Structures are given as C-alpha cells and as structure tokens.
XYZ file of C-alpha atoms in Angstrom:
501
model
C 76.999 -200.120 168.722
C 77.536 -201.847 172.065
C 76.304 -205.351 172.754
C 74.057 -204.296 175.628
C 72.095 -202.166 173.168
C 71.124 -205.203 171.087
C 67.910 -207.166 171.650
C 68.417 -209.695 174.434
C 67.993 -212.699 172.105
C 70.901 -211.365 169.998
C 73.297 -210.529 172.801
C 74.261 -214.170 173.387
C 75.024 -214.750 169.703
C 76.725 -211.650 168.290
C 80.092 -212.508 169.826
C 80.794 -216.029 168.493
C 81.748 -218.928 170.706
C 84.667 -221.200 169.947
C 83.446 -224.578 168.763
C 83.439 -227.241 166.109
C 85.795 -230.046 165.160
C 87.598 -229.172 161.961
C 89.468 -231.652 159.768
C 90.875 -232.036 156.263
C 88.939 -234.231 153.850
C 90.602 -235.518 150.687
C 88.410 -235.140 147.642
C 90.152 -238.089 146.020
C 90.184 -240.973 148.489
C 87.868 -239.322 151.054
C 90.537 -239.728 153.739
C 90.228 -237.547 156.859
C 93.163 -235.878 158.614
C 93.595 -233.653 161.639
C 94.413 -229.969 161.308
C 97.103 -229.949 164.019
C 99.635 -229.467 161.237
C 99.373 -227.744 157.890
C 98.509 -230.127 155.064
C 98.133 -229.137 151.428
C 97.553 -232.477 149.720
C 96.381 -235.871 150.876
C 99.210 -237.882 152.526
C 97.696 -241.044 151.016
C 96.761 -240.208 147.424
C 98.086 -236.692 146.793
C 94.705 -235.088 145.969
C 93.713 -231.635 147.196
C 91.890 -231.141 150.478
C 88.784 -229.427 151.770
C 88.218 -228.245 155.333
C 85.072 -229.551 157.016
C 83.522 -229.420 160.483
C 82.361 -232.716 162.003
C 80.015 -230.765 164.255
C 78.550 -228.616 161.518
C 75.040 -229.964 162.125
C 75.043 -228.026 165.399
C 74.706 -224.848 163.341
C 71.265 -226.023 162.204
C 70.028 -225.658 165.775
C 69.750 -221.984 164.861
C 67.290 -221.205 162.076
C 68.388 -219.624 158.820
C 66.320 -216.536 159.652
C 68.122 -216.152 162.979
C 71.536 -216.572 161.360
C 70.640 -213.709 159.043
C 69.808 -211.527 162.043
C 73.032 -212.519 163.828
C 75.191 -211.600 160.830
C 73.300 -208.361 160.313
C 73.660 -207.341 163.970
C 77.397 -208.040 163.810
C 77.671 -205.333 161.167
C 76.971 -202.823 163.933
C 79.722 -204.038 166.275
C 83.039 -202.222 166.707
C 85.081 -205.366 167.394
C 88.012 -205.487 164.915
C 88.117 -209.300 164.732
C 84.475 -209.325 163.586
C 84.816 -206.357 161.228
C 86.312 -208.372 158.383
C 85.476 -211.764 156.943
C 85.020 -213.231 160.423
C 81.676 -211.549 160.725
C 80.745 -215.004 159.436
C 82.939 -216.724 162.032
C 80.865 -219.899 162.335
C 81.068 -220.482 158.571
C 84.797 -219.840 158.229
C 86.731 -221.029 161.247
C 84.824 -221.311 164.489
C 87.806 -222.946 166.239
C 89.874 -219.736 165.918
C 89.620 -217.454 168.990
C 88.953 -213.788 168.264
C 92.326 -212.799 169.737
C 94.104 -214.860 167.058
C 92.243 -213.372 164.101
C 94.397 -211.209 161.848
C 92.316 -208.282 160.569
C 93.930 -205.749 158.236
C 90.764 -204.253 156.769
C 89.847 -207.032 154.372
C 86.352 -207.999 153.316
C 83.037 -206.180 153.049
C 83.978 -204.541 149.782
C 81.249 -202.492 148.096
C 78.775 -203.660 145.477
C 78.503 -200.877 142.883
C 75.603 -200.793 140.448
C 76.404 -200.063 136.820
C 74.949 -196.974 135.184
C 72.366 -197.283 132.440
C 74.903 -196.839 129.644
C 76.958 -199.770 130.856
C 73.909 -201.962 131.423
C 72.900 -201.311 127.822
C 76.418 -202.136 126.635
C 76.500 -205.388 128.614
C 72.972 -206.387 127.618
C 71.585 -206.732 131.173
C 71.687 -205.301 134.681
C 74.931 -205.710 136.590
C 77.011 -204.625 139.561
C 80.700 -204.813 140.319
C 81.906 -206.086 143.665
C 85.114 -204.118 144.080
C 87.518 -206.514 145.764
C 90.343 -204.214 144.725
C 89.377 -202.209 147.809
C 90.894 -204.849 150.055
C 94.100 -203.761 151.872
C 96.570 -205.230 149.361
C 94.198 -204.162 146.554
C 92.985 -207.641 145.629
C 90.563 -210.412 146.593
C 93.461 -212.576 147.780
C 93.259 -210.861 151.175
C 90.123 -212.844 152.005
C 91.993 -216.127 151.825
C 95.129 -214.741 153.448
C 93.137 -213.430 156.416
C 91.918 -216.980 156.951
C 95.252 -218.724 156.315
C 97.258 -216.342 158.485
C 94.659 -216.286 161.252
C 94.964 -220.061 161.460
C 98.752 -219.738 161.333
C 98.549 -217.191 164.168
C 96.400 -219.653 166.104
C 99.100 -222.320 165.689
C 101.721 -219.817 166.844
C 99.795 -218.656 169.914
C 98.160 -221.920 170.989
C 100.511 -224.638 169.735
C 103.905 -222.975 170.003
C 104.755 -222.886 166.294
C 107.708 -220.581 165.631
C 109.944 -219.302 162.825
C 107.481 -219.878 159.998
C 108.391 -219.208 156.382
C 105.258 -218.447 154.382
C 105.899 -219.104 150.706
C 103.858 -218.864 147.514
C 104.037 -218.790 143.753
C 102.268 -215.847 142.216
C 101.329 -213.813 139.190
C 101.297 -210.766 141.476
C 98.225 -210.567 143.704
C 98.947 -213.652 145.839
C 102.501 -212.506 146.573
C 101.368 -209.002 147.510
C 98.737 -210.324 149.873
C 100.908 -213.024 151.464
C 103.750 -210.558 152.040
C 101.383 -208.046 153.633
C 99.874 -210.501 156.112
C 103.230 -212.096 156.890
C 104.693 -208.678 157.689
C 101.959 -208.163 160.301
C 103.151 -211.331 162.071
C 106.806 -210.450 161.522
C 108.016 -211.669 164.930
C 107.236 -215.252 164.015
C 106.653 -215.261 160.240
C 108.831 -214.399 157.263
C 107.721 -214.580 153.641
C 109.186 -215.579 150.298
C 107.508 -215.401 146.909
C 108.332 -216.914 143.539
C 107.352 -214.869 140.507
C 107.624 -215.618 136.779
C 110.209 -213.160 135.513
C 108.730 -210.430 133.325
C 105.149 -211.639 133.864
C 104.240 -209.354 136.799
C 103.383 -205.662 136.575
C 105.786 -203.191 138.265
C 103.043 -202.230 140.697
C 102.532 -205.839 141.788
C 106.263 -206.482 142.058
C 106.684 -203.461 144.312
C 104.150 -204.670 146.867
C 105.948 -207.755 148.268
C 109.255 -205.910 148.122
C 107.738 -203.092 150.165
C 106.442 -205.543 152.762
C 109.847 -207.136 153.183
C 109.341 -210.442 151.386
C 112.212 -212.313 149.785
C 111.256 -212.102 146.116
C 112.703 -214.680 143.749
C 112.095 -214.408 140.000
C 112.436 -217.538 137.908
C 112.100 -218.136 134.149
C 108.800 -219.473 132.859
C 105.157 -218.839 133.750
C 103.076 -219.226 136.907
C 102.592 -222.976 136.435
C 106.372 -223.427 136.528
C 106.655 -221.380 139.739
C 103.851 -223.435 141.257
C 105.635 -226.707 140.604
C 108.749 -225.398 142.372
C 106.731 -224.189 145.366
C 104.886 -227.511 145.558
C 108.227 -229.318 145.690
C 109.388 -227.028 148.494
C 106.188 -227.559 150.498
C 106.491 -231.339 150.146
C 110.140 -231.515 151.166
C 110.795 -228.580 153.504
C 109.147 -226.972 156.531
C 107.301 -224.076 154.910
C 103.748 -222.747 155.028
C 102.329 -222.834 151.490
C 100.051 -219.876 150.834
C 98.707 -220.732 147.393
C 95.176 -222.029 146.886
C 96.336 -225.588 147.635
C 96.100 -224.289 151.192
C 92.528 -225.212 152.111
C 92.380 -222.377 154.669
C 92.869 -219.977 151.773
C 89.816 -221.328 149.966
C 87.805 -221.254 153.187
C 88.452 -217.525 153.628
C 87.494 -216.767 150.049
C 84.015 -218.170 150.719
C 83.343 -214.846 152.456
C 82.825 -213.312 149.003
C 79.599 -215.317 148.682
C 78.463 -214.476 152.201
C 78.886 -210.769 151.571
C 76.938 -210.905 148.323
C 74.098 -212.680 150.112
C 74.064 -210.083 152.875
C 74.212 -207.190 150.394
C 71.051 -208.504 148.719
C 69.197 -209.304 151.946
C 69.920 -213.004 151.391
C 67.719 -213.098 148.270
C 70.208 -214.441 145.734
C 68.069 -216.606 143.457
C 67.853 -213.826 140.875
C 71.607 -213.184 140.744
C 74.343 -214.425 138.431
C 77.821 -214.300 139.966
C 80.558 -213.888 137.340
C 84.127 -214.772 138.303
C 87.404 -215.184 136.388
C 89.063 -218.598 136.581
C 92.792 -218.679 137.230
C 94.001 -221.301 139.682
C 90.277 -222.088 140.165
C 90.338 -221.302 143.873
C 87.947 -218.366 143.632
C 85.155 -220.079 141.694
C 85.558 -223.048 144.054
C 85.134 -220.815 147.089
C 82.162 -218.970 145.579
C 80.253 -222.204 144.963
C 81.226 -223.672 148.347
C 80.077 -220.533 150.143
C 76.647 -220.467 148.551
C 76.197 -224.216 149.076
C 77.025 -223.847 152.759
C 74.516 -221.019 153.229
C 71.882 -223.007 151.351
C 72.442 -226.047 153.549
C 71.882 -223.892 156.656
C 68.745 -222.270 155.151
C 70.376 -218.848 155.301
C 69.469 -218.577 151.617
C 66.588 -220.491 150.034
C 67.975 -220.707 146.485
C 71.293 -220.600 144.659
C 72.449 -217.917 142.214
C 73.790 -218.816 138.803
C 77.583 -218.930 138.554
C 79.492 -218.043 135.393
C 83.206 -218.763 135.156
C 85.260 -216.897 132.549
C 88.531 -217.802 130.858
C 90.642 -216.169 128.184
C 91.286 -218.245 125.087
C 94.968 -217.809 126.044
C 94.488 -219.865 129.255
C 91.347 -221.968 128.983
C 91.703 -225.497 130.477
C 88.465 -225.325 132.487
C 86.495 -224.051 129.486
C 87.841 -226.890 127.344
C 86.973 -229.445 130.026
C 83.317 -228.394 130.156
C 83.117 -227.990 126.395
C 82.506 -231.735 126.344
C 78.754 -232.103 127.046
C 78.948 -235.700 128.288
C 80.178 -235.820 131.874
C 81.609 -239.315 131.525
C 83.649 -238.309 128.483
C 85.308 -235.265 130.062
C 89.044 -235.381 130.604
C 91.027 -232.585 132.157
C 94.114 -231.617 130.190
C 96.465 -228.783 131.187
C 97.194 -226.240 128.456
C 100.237 -224.196 127.544
C 99.286 -220.605 128.279
C 99.898 -217.662 126.031
C 100.482 -214.086 127.244
C 97.343 -212.610 128.785
C 96.457 -209.194 130.145
C 94.441 -211.044 132.812
C 97.670 -212.165 134.446
C 96.043 -213.599 137.569
C 94.064 -215.947 135.320
C 96.998 -216.967 133.096
C 97.206 -220.486 134.498
C 97.126 -223.607 132.366
C 97.022 -226.223 135.136
C 94.853 -224.932 138.002
C 95.559 -226.759 141.258
C 91.931 -226.448 142.398
C 90.512 -228.213 139.344
C 89.507 -231.316 141.363
C 87.593 -229.041 143.743
C 85.862 -227.384 140.785
C 84.678 -230.711 139.348
C 83.224 -231.844 142.679
C 81.535 -228.538 143.522
C 80.065 -228.006 140.057
C 78.497 -231.443 140.346
C 77.042 -230.632 143.796
C 75.839 -227.216 142.641
C 74.128 -228.539 139.534
C 72.373 -231.290 141.485
C 70.588 -228.615 143.486
C 70.171 -225.749 141.036
C 70.141 -227.490 137.652
C 72.558 -228.047 134.783
C 72.372 -224.411 133.660
C 73.322 -223.052 137.103
C 77.074 -223.180 136.370
C 78.360 -222.150 132.958
C 81.873 -221.514 131.622
C 82.525 -219.017 128.813
C 85.617 -218.110 126.846
C 86.597 -214.652 125.626
C 89.458 -213.028 123.698
C 92.222 -210.762 124.975
C 90.751 -207.984 122.847
C 87.406 -208.349 124.615
C 89.089 -208.252 128.031
C 90.871 -204.954 127.377
C 87.918 -203.308 125.643
C 85.625 -204.321 128.513
C 87.987 -203.081 131.231
C 88.215 -199.679 129.580
C 84.461 -199.478 129.062
C 83.878 -200.329 132.731
C 86.300 -197.719 133.981
C 84.903 -195.079 131.647
C 81.591 -195.669 133.377
C 82.630 -195.126 136.974
C 84.413 -198.321 138.022
C 87.955 -199.319 139.053
C 88.076 -202.706 137.354
C 91.325 -204.569 136.765
C 91.917 -206.734 133.711
C 90.225 -209.635 135.523
C 87.242 -207.326 136.095
C 87.319 -206.659 132.363
C 87.421 -210.407 131.816
C 84.209 -210.764 133.852
C 82.419 -208.033 131.888
C 83.530 -209.569 128.596
C 82.351 -212.956 129.859
C 78.964 -211.551 130.803
C 78.509 -210.045 127.335
C 79.494 -213.380 125.802
C 77.049 -215.245 128.056
C 74.280 -212.860 126.979
C 75.164 -213.267 123.296
C 75.241 -217.078 123.614
C 72.015 -217.234 125.672
C 73.856 -218.764 128.604
C 72.270 -216.419 131.100
C 68.777 -215.202 131.930
C 68.875 -211.471 131.203
C 66.299 -210.866 133.929
C 68.941 -211.696 136.516
C 71.309 -209.158 138.052
C 74.952 -210.024 137.392
C 77.565 -209.539 140.112
C 80.990 -209.139 138.516
C 84.196 -209.776 140.433
C 86.704 -206.955 140.072
C 89.418 -209.033 141.730
C 91.993 -206.246 142.003
C 92.323 -202.482 141.738
C 92.697 -200.972 138.284
C 95.977 -199.277 139.281
C 97.675 -202.679 139.588
C 97.260 -203.159 135.843
C 97.909 -199.621 134.645
C 100.713 -200.958 132.444
C 98.177 -202.691 130.189
C 96.047 -199.566 129.979
C 99.157 -197.656 128.869
C 99.917 -200.291 126.244
C 96.377 -199.898 124.921
C 96.432 -196.099 124.902
C 99.830 -195.860 123.189
C 99.437 -198.941 120.952
C 102.479 -200.746 122.326
C 101.016 -204.217 122.908
C 103.330 -207.012 121.853
C 101.829 -209.040 118.953
C 101.363 -212.166 121.071
C 98.686 -210.411 123.169
C 96.507 -210.050 120.061
C 95.093 -206.684 121.142
C 94.456 -203.871 118.675
C 93.425 -200.582 120.327
C 90.122 -199.070 119.294
C 90.489 -195.311 118.702
C 87.289 -194.528 120.599
C 88.737 -196.174 123.729
C 92.233 -194.718 123.528
C 93.193 -191.710 125.635
C 96.404 -189.756 126.085
C 97.448 -186.422 127.590
C 97.554 -183.414 125.289
C 100.690 -181.311 125.583
C 99.901 -177.635 125.138
C 102.855 -175.955 123.416
C 103.238 -172.189 123.726
C 104.755 -169.980 120.990
C 108.056 -168.309 121.844
C 106.282 -164.958 121.976
C 104.197 -165.999 125.003
C 105.839 -165.869 128.469
C 106.219 -169.330 130.065
C 106.868 -170.308 133.716
C 109.134 -173.040 132.354
C 111.638 -170.347 131.309
C 111.954 -168.753 134.735
C 110.191 -166.373 137.101
C 107.615 -164.154 135.390
C 106.574 -160.635 136.227
C 102.958 -160.073 137.215
C 102.129 -158.764 133.736
C 103.921 -161.673 132.033
C 102.150 -164.213 134.222
C 98.786 -162.630 133.432
C 99.589 -162.874 129.723
C 100.560 -166.542 130.127
C 97.328 -167.363 132.007
C 95.080 -165.605 129.496
C 96.731 -167.132 126.439
C 96.777 -170.647 127.928
C 93.187 -170.435 129.140
C 91.954 -169.321 125.715
C 93.844 -172.146 124.021
C 92.281 -174.669 126.421
C 88.836 -173.151 125.898
C 89.286 -173.764 122.187
C 90.417 -177.355 122.694
C 87.424 -178.059 124.962
C 85.007 -176.107 122.764
C 83.874 -173.919 125.663
C 81.383 -171.107 125.225
C 81.773 -167.631 126.681
C 79.472 -166.699 129.560
C 76.766 -164.245 128.700
C 77.418 -160.846 130.277
C-alpha cells in the first residue's frame, strides 16, 4: 500500500524520522558512554552495557493508541527497511537512517496455535512463535539485523572500513553473523569460534557456506566465549555475541511482534523462552517493559525461562527465595541436546538480574519464573511438538517441556495462553532426532528413546521372483508385475481396505 492511501494523520508517521540521542549505560557503575565506537563492556568497571535514548521521553508525545496504529499501518508498506524488525524503528534504533538498515527477511515470524491434542498434552493453551523461519533459520537474525545495521551506519556515515565481525557460537550465532557479514562483504569479513564436536553438521555448514573463517577449538561454548572476549578487548574486531548491546536491542523485536499479533493485549499471555547466554530472555523483558512505559500495552505478560539440568546457572540462582542471599555461580555444563542453551556462565546474567527486578516491581513476584527440565523431557517434547504440526528445534522442545513443568508445579495460570519460542528450525537439529529414532544417544545425554515416539523408514524387500527396477530395465509386463506386487505389499503394511466396486 502506498503512503498517500493512508489516512492523513498517519502519513506523517509511517516513515520514521531520524532522532534520539543514544548512549551506552553500564548496569554496574551506571556510567554513560557515547556510541561513536563499539563498546561491549564498561571501560570503567567491566560490567555489561545497555543502550538507552536520552530523548526517549519524546516518544510519549504520541499516545500508546496512536503508536499501535502507526505500527499496524507500517505492516501495509512495501519499504524493505521497514519490512523487518525496523517496523518498530523508534523502539530499536531511531538514529539509523533507513538506507543503512540491513534487511534480509528477518522478523515477523508466524505465531502458530497448537492443536487440541497438543494443548491437552501440555496442560493448557499454547502457540509457537516460529523464529526458525528467519533467514538463517534462527532467532539470532533479529539481533544481527540490529548489530549489522548499526555497523553499516558506522561504515556509511563515519568512514569505518575493513571490519572483522567475530563471535563465539554453539551454531546459531555463527550462522547468523556469517550471513549478515556476507551481505556487507565489501567492508566486513567474519570469523567464528566453535567448540569442536559440539555443533551439528547443519549449523557448521552455514558459516562455511557464507564465507566465514571458521575456527574450532577444544572445550565448550564458555571456553570459546572467553577467547573471543580477549580478542575484543585487545584487538580491533566487532564482537557479535550478546555482549554487543545492539544485538540485545534487536532481539526486543520478538516482544513487539507478539504484542502486535495479539492486538497489544498481552496481559493474558505467558512467554516461554529458553535461557542460554541469557540475551533472549533479557531482550524479551526489556521489550515488554519499553512498550508498557509508552502505554502501547497496558499490562505485562508472564515470562517463564527454561533451563536444562545440564546447564542451569540461572535456575540455581533463583532457587534461593531470598533476594539478598542469592549469589550467581557459573556451572560446568554437561552435554545437552539444546546446544544453544548449553552455557554455564551466561554473559547477560547481570542484565537478567536487573530486568527481572524491574519486571517484578510492576507485574508482581510471580510474573517471572525459572523452571528446570531434563534432557529426556526436551527430546520427548520436541518430537511431540513436531508430530503435531510444528517445526520446533531442541530449544523449542525445551520450551514445551518447561511449560509442562510450570503447569505441573503450579508456576503458571492455566487460563493464560503460552507463547513458546522455537528459536531455530527443526532441520538444524536433525542429528538429535536421528539419535533418538535409532537409539544412538551417548550415555552422557541421559536420553532413552520411547518406542511410541521413535520412527524409521521401512525397507520393502522384494523376493527374487518379482521383477525389480534395481536390477535393470524392465519390460512393460515386468514393470506392471513389480507395481502390483509392491502396491499390495504396501497396502498390507498400511492396513488399507479395498474400494467397493
């Protein structure tokens, strides 16, 4: 739809204006720093940073109701820069001109309602938000669109050149960073560090295909992260992990899209997200808080974070009921099918602590809950979801398992509608499905396949007396004999009934 077809009061708003004064704020010492250069931690105390807008109050000059109309009218525009997460431009990066926005098809992933069988299995109504339908097949594209759009802004407006974008990854981050870097290939190259043997073949192939320099090192993600942090502190590189505050800012779009999908009535929702490096749950809470502050929504949804017992530092932190007695302690992770969540020392933990506190002050102590589930529950739940019409990855299975656990432990109001984050496409984690189907899980995963959830192809052998195309070209009569024999065998396997004549 063209702008001149919109109501006159919308025409001046649907294409956003450049504005605001953005800065980094340290969540430790509260220091403020300019965004002219990329910062990942506070230069004074080393804590992580948030991005804020000194002129954010100007957004309140427009009512929440009008903001809703602006965002909804933008859905009808055919402007690529506003087709992705930057439909919510004023909430994400209003200093970035539209011509600098990198849009590769990310954002606005569908919300798919569960069928009745799956609702009964979970114990309440639910939907999946399929972030595996982003261009690199994971939710990481939301943050990368933001981080690389800002990087593109620095390239085009501030003369930055020859950038090396680098990240540590369990698979999805590297795939996304390599994809977006390849789009800016004249000025940006990418390198990724992966824990050797801890990434699926599908995920490994993605950064290689996009031309990234892939370096495998021994250890787990936390070890890769420490190496990348050292590089970002001592060399001129652009860090693309969730320590990059622009990454977290882009991931807030997940909350904005949920609000828009439910006509901004989110008080009856429960948003369920897996916790890995803690960037996603941070962004989800920050996004809803920002919309609430601007009166775009009038209440906050519940938020449920989920961790496997194989990588559970956030769960253990909040297991202590007394806030003053809580102490964060990193954990040594064990092998997990939810590889993106297999992180024992999440870099965004300080952000989580601050945002949970802010969230609970507004919506109550029960508004944010953390649950723990087993590896067995993750795999069983992923398979159940995908047998009922979804494309959930292992992290999507983690969310479903977490929802069932929250229902069983009375940590959620069953009258709510749960929105589960399928962070990546099921095909990225096909290796774990195969291990389940063929019972080849290594003992350390602690997964025992359930026969009712296993599936495998059935090879139909033919007796030597029946002609087979595998033996060479068949005559017409031989081929007819092959077809009839094979069809009758299959009809028997499938218990088919003859048509009445």
